[in-house]
CSV table of C-alpha atoms in Angstrom, one decimal:
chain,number,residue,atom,x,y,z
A,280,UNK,CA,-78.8,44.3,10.4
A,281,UNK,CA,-75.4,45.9,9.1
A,282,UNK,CA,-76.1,46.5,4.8
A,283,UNK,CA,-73.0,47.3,2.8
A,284,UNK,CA,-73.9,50.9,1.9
A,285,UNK,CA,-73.2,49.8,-2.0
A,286,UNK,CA,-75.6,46.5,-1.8
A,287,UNK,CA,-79.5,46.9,-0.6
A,288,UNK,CA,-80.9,43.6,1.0
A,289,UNK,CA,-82.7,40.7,-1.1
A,290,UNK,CA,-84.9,38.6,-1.0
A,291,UNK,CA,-84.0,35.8,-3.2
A,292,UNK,CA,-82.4,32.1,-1.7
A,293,UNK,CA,-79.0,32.1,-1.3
A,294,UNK,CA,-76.2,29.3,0.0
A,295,UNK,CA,-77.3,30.3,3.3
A,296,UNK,CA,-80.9,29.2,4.3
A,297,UNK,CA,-82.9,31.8,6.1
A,298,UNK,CA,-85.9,30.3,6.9
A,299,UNK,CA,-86.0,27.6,9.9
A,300,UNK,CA,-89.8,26.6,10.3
A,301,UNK,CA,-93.3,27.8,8.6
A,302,UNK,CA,-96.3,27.7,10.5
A,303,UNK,CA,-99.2,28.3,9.5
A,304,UNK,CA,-102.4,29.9,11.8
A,305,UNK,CA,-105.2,27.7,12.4
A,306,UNK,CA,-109.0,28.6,13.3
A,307,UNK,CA,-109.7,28.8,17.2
A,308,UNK,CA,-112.7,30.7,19.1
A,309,UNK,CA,-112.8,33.1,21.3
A,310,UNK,CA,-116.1,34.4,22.7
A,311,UNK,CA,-117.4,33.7,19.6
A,312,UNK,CA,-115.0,35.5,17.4
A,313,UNK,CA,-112.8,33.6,15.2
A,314,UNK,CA,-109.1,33.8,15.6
A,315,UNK,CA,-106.2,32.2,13.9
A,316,UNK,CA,-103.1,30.8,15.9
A,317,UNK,CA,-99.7,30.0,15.0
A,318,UNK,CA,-98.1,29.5,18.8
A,319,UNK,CA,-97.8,27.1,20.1
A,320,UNK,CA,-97.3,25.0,17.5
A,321,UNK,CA,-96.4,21.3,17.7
A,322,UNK,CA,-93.4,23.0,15.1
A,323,UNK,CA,-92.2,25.5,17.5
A,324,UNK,CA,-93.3,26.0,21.0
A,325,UNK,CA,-92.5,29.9,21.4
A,326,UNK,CA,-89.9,32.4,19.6
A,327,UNK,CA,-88.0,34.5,22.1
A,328,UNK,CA,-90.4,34.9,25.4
A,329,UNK,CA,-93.5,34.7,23.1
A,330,UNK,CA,-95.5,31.9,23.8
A,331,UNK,CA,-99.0,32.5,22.0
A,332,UNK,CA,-99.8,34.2,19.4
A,333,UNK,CA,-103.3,34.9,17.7
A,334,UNK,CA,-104.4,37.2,14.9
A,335,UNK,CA,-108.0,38.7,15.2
A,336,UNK,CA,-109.8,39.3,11.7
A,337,UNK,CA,-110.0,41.0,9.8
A,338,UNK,CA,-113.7,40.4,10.8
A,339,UNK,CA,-116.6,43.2,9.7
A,340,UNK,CA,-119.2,43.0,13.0
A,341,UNK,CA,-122.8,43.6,11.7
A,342,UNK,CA,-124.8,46.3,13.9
A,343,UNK,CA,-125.3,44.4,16.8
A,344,UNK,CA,-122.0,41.8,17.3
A,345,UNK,CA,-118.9,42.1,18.8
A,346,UNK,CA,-116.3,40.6,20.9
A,347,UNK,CA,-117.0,39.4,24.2
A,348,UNK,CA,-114.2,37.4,26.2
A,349,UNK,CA,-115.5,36.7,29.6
A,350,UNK,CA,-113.5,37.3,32.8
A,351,UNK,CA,-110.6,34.8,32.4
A,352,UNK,CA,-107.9,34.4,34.6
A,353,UNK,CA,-103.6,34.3,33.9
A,354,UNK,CA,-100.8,33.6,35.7
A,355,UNK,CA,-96.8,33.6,35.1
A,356,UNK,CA,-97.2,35.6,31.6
A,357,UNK,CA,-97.5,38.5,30.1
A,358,UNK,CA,-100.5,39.9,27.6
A,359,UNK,CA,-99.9,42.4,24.6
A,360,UNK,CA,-102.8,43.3,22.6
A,361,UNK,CA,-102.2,45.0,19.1
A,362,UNK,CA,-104.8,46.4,16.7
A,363,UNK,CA,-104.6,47.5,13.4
A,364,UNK,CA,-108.5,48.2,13.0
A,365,UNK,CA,-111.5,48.5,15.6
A,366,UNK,CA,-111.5,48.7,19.2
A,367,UNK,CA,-111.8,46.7,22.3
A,368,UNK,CA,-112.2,47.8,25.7
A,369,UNK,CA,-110.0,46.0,28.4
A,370,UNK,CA,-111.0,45.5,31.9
A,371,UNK,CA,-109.3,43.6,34.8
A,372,UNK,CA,-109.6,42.4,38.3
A,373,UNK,CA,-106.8,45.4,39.1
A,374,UNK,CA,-109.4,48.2,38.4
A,375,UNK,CA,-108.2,48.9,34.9
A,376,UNK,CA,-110.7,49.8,31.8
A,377,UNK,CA,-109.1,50.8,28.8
A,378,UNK,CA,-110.0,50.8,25.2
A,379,UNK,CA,-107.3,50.0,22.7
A,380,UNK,CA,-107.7,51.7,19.2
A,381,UNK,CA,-105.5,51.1,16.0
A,382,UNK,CA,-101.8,51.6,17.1
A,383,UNK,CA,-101.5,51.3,20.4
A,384,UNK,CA,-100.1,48.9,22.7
A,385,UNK,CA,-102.1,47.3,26.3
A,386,UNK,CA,-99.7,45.6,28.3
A,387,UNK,CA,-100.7,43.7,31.0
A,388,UNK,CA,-98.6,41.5,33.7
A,389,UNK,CA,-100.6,38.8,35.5
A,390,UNK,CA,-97.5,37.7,37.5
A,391,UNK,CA,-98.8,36.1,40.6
A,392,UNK,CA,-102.5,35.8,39.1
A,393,UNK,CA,-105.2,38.6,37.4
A,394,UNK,CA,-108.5,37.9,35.7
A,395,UNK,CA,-109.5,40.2,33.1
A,396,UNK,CA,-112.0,40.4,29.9
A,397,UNK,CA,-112.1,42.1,26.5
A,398,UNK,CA,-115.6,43.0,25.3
A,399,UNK,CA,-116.7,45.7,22.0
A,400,UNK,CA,-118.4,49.1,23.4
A,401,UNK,CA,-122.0,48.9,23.3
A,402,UNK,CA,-121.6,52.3,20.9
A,403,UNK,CA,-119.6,50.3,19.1
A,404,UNK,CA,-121.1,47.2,19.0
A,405,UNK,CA,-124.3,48.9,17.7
A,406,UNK,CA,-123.0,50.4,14.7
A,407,UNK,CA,-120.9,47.6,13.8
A,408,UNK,CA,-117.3,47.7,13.3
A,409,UNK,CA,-113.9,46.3,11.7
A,410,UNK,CA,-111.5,44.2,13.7
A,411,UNK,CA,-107.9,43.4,13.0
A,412,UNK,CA,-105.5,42.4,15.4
A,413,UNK,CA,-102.6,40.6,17.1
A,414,UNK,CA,-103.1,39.2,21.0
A,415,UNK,CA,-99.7,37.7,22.1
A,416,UNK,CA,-98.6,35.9,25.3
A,417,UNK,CA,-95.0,36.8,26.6
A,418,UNK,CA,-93.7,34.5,29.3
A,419,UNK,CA,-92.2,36.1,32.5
A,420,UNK,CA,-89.0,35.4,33.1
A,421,UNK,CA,-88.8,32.5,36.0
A,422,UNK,CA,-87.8,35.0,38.9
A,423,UNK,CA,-90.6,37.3,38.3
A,424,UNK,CA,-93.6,34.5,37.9
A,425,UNK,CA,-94.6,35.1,40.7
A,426,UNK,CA,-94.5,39.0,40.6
A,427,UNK,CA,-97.4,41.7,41.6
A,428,UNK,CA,-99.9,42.3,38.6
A,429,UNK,CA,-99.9,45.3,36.9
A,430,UNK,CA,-101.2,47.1,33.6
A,431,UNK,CA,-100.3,49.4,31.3
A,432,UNK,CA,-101.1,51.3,28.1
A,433,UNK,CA,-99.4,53.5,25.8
A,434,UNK,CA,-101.3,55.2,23.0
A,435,UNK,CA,-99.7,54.8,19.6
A,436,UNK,CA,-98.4,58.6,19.3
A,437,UNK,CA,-95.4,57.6,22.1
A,438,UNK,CA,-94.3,54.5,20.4
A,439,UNK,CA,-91.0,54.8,18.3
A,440,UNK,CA,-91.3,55.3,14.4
A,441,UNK,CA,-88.9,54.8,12.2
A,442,UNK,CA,-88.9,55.1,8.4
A,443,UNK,CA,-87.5,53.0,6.0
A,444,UNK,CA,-87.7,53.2,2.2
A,445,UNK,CA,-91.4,52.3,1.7
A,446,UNK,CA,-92.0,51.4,5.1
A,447,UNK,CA,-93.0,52.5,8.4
A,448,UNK,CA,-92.4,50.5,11.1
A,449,UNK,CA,-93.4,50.8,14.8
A,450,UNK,CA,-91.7,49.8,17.6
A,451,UNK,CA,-94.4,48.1,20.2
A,452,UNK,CA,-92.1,46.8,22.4
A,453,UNK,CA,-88.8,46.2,23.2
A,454,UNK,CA,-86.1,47.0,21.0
A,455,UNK,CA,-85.2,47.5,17.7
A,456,UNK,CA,-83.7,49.2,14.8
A,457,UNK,CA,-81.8,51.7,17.0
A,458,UNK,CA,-85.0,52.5,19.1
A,459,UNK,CA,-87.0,51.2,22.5
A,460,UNK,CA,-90.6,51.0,23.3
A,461,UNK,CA,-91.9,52.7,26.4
A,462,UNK,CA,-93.5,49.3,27.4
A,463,UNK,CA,-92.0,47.5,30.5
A,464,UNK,CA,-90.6,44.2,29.0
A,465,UNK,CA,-88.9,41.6,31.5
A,466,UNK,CA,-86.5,40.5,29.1
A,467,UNK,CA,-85.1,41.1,25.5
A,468,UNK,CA,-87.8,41.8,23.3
A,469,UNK,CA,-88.8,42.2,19.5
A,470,UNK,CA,-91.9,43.5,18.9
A,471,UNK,CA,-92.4,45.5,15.4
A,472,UNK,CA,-95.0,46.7,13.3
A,473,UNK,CA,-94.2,47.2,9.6
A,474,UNK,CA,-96.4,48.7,7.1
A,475,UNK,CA,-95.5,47.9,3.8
A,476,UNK,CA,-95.6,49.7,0.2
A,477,UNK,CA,-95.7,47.2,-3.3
A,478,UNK,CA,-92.2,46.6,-4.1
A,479,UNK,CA,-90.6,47.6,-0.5
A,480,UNK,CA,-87.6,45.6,1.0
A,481,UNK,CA,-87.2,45.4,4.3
A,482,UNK,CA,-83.7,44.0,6.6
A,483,UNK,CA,-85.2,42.6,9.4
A,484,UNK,CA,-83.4,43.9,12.7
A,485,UNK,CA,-80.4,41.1,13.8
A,486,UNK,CA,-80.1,42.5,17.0
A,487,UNK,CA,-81.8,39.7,19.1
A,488,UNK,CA,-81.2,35.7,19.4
A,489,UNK,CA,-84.7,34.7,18.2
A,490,UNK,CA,-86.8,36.6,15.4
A,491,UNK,CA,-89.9,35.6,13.5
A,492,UNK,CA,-91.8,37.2,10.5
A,493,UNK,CA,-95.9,37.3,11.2
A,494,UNK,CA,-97.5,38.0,7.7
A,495,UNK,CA,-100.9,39.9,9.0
A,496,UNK,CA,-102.1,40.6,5.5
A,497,UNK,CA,-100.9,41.5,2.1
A,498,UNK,CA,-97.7,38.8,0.0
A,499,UNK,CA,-94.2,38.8,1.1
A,500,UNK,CA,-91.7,37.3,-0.5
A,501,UNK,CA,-88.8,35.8,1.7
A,502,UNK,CA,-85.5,33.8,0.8
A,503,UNK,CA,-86.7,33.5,-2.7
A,504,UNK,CA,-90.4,32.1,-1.7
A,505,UNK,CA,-94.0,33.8,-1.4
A,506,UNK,CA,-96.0,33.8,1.8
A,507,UNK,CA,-99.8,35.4,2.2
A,508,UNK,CA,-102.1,36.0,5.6
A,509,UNK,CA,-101.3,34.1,9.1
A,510,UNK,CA,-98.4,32.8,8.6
A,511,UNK,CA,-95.5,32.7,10.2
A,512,UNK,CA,-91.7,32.6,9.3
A,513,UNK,CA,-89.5,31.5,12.3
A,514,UNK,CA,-86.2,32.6,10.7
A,515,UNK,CA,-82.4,30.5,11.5
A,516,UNK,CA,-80.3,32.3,14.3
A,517,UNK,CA,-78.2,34.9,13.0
A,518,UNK,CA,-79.6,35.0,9.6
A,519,UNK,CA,-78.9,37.9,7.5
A,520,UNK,CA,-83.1,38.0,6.5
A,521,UNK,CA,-85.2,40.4,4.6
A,522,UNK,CA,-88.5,40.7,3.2
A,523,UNK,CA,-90.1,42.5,0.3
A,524,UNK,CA,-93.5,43.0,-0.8
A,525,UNK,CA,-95.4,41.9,-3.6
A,526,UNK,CA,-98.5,43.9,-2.5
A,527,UNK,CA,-99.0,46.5,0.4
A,528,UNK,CA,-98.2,44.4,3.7
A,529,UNK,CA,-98.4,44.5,7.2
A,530,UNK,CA,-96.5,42.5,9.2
A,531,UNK,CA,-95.0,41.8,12.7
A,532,UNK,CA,-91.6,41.2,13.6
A,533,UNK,CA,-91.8,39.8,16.7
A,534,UNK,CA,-89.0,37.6,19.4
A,535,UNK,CA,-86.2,38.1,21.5
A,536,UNK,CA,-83.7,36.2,24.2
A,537,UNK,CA,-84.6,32.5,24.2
A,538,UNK,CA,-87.0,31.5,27.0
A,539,UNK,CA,-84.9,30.5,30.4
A,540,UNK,CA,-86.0,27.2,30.8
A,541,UNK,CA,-89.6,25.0,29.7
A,542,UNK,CA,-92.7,26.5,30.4
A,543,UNK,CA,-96.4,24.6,31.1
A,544,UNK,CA,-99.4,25.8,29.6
A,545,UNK,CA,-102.5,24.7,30.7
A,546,UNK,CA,-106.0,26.9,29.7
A,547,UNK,CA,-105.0,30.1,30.6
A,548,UNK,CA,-101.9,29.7,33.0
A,549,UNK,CA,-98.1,29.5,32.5
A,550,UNK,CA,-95.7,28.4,34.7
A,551,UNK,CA,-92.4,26.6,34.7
A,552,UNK,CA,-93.3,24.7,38.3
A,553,UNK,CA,-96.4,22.5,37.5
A,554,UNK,CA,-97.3,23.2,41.2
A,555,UNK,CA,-98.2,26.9,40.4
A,556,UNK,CA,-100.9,25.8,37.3
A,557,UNK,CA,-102.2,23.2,39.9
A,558,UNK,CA,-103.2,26.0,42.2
A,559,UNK,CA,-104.5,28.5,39.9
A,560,UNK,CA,-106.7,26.1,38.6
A,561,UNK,CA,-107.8,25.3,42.5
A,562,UNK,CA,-108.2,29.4,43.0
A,563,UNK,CA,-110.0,30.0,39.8
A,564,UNK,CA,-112.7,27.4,40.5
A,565,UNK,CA,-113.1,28.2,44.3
A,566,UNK,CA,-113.5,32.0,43.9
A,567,UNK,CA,-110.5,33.4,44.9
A,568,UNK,CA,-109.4,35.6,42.3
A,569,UNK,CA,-110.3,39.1,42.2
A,570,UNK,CA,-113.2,39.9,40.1
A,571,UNK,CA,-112.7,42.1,37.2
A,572,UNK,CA,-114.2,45.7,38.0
A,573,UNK,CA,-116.8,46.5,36.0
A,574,UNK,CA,-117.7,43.1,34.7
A,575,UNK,CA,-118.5,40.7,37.6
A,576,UNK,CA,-121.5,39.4,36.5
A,577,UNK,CA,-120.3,36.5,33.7
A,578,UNK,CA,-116.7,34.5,33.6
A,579,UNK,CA,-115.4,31.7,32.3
A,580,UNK,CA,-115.4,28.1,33.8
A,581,UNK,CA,-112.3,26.2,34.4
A,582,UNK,CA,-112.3,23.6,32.0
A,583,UNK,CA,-113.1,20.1,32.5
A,584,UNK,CA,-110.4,19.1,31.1
């Protein structure tokens, strides 16, 4: 966003409304861990190439729980996990085990197909832990559905920073605020995480088609109204937008290039040919995706329905 060096950004309403569509997270489970979801929404399908979006916690695990999201399988999208507390520990059908800790970023294709799971530590899971977090679904762009798997992860020490009066915000992927993220996006991308002091205002980067504000804890205030936890702020095209904080926030600015064309979900798989979901569904229930290394033992069913 371009600021007049003699004005600062507000917050109140003005002529010009900011704010297209409010959503607001509802409960889902997963693996027995509560989540709550704002895409898709029968209000707005995706924002950019994001397509599914759910925020983890914050839950406090007694000794003895944790996470456990049995080997599932993806096609045709994209998964970025994001934690602000606790830890999970990735695994997938490409021979990858990672554990994602507060600040960093796992990125994982499924392009053509991948099964994978996310399960607590048993270390962890017997002391008990903290978990707060975002898991997102990016849709691949059509020409690359169909693309070789892969996986990545980058800590959060080699993701951009950038300061701002009374906030920090970190660049998870893609582009913003003059910097990029070392994660391998397929398209144009805003992914942000902003850590917010009482009282901070904050111009929310114009640079891409699509943008919307994810409130993961602490009050906002934007265009002149208050929003708390789990919601979502889907804000008009080429809105000059800003949020400020009524208490210490975090929050994710997240979006990017409009999707190029529909895209079906179904369980687990996206696809913009119905054809594609048809046949992962056959290969998931007749064995023939790769099983995830490390945990073959359990997986999911396909659905009945």
């Amino acid at each position: 966003m371009t600021v007049d060096a003699e004005t600062e950004p507000v917050c109140t309403a003005g002529d010009t409304p900011v704010i297209s569509v409010v959503i607001e997270g509802r409960v889902r489970d997963i693996g027995g861990f509560p989540v709550r979801r704002t895409l898709p929404s029968g209000l707005r399908r995706s924002v950019g190439p994001f397509i599914f979006v759910d925020h983890m916690g914050p839950a406090q695990l007694a000794p003895g729980q944790g996470m456990d999201v049995r080997p599932h399988p993806h096609i045709g999208l994209a998964t970025l996990t994001y934690l602000l507390d606790g830890e999970i520990i990735h695994r997938d059908s490409l021979g990858s085990t990672q554990a994602i800790r507060p600040g960093d970023v796992n990125w994982m294709i499924a392009g053509r197909g991948v099964a994978h799971s996310e399960r607590t530590a048993p270390e962890v899971r017997a002391r008990g832990s903290r978990t707060l977090g975002l898991q997102t679904w990016i849709a691949l762009p059509r020409d690359q559905e169909a693309m070789a798997p892969a996986f990545e992860h980058h800590p959060h020490h080699t993701l951009p920073l950038v300061e701002r009066p009374g906030a920090t915000l970190r660049v998870v992927a893609g582009t913003a605020y003059g910097q990029t993220a070392p994660t391998r996006v397929l398209a144009p991308t805003l992914f942000v995480h902003a850590a917010l002091d009482p009282g901070a205002t904050l111009a929310i980067d114009d640079g891409h088609a699509e943008r919307a504000v994810y409130v993961i804890d602490g009050e906002i205030e934007c265009d002149g109204k208050p929003f708390t936890a789990a919601t979502m702020l889907v804000l008009h095209p080429g809105a000059d937008a800003a949020i400020c904080a009524r208490t210490a926030a975090n929050v994710m600015l997240l979006g990017g290039a409009p999707l190029d064309g529909p895209r079906h979900i179904w369980w687990n798989f996206v696809a913009s040919d119905r054809d594609r979901i048809e046949q992962a569904k056959a290969d998931w229930r007749d064995g023939k995706f790769a099983k995830v290394t490390g945990d073959e033992v359990e997986l999911v069913p396909l659905p009945e329905h």
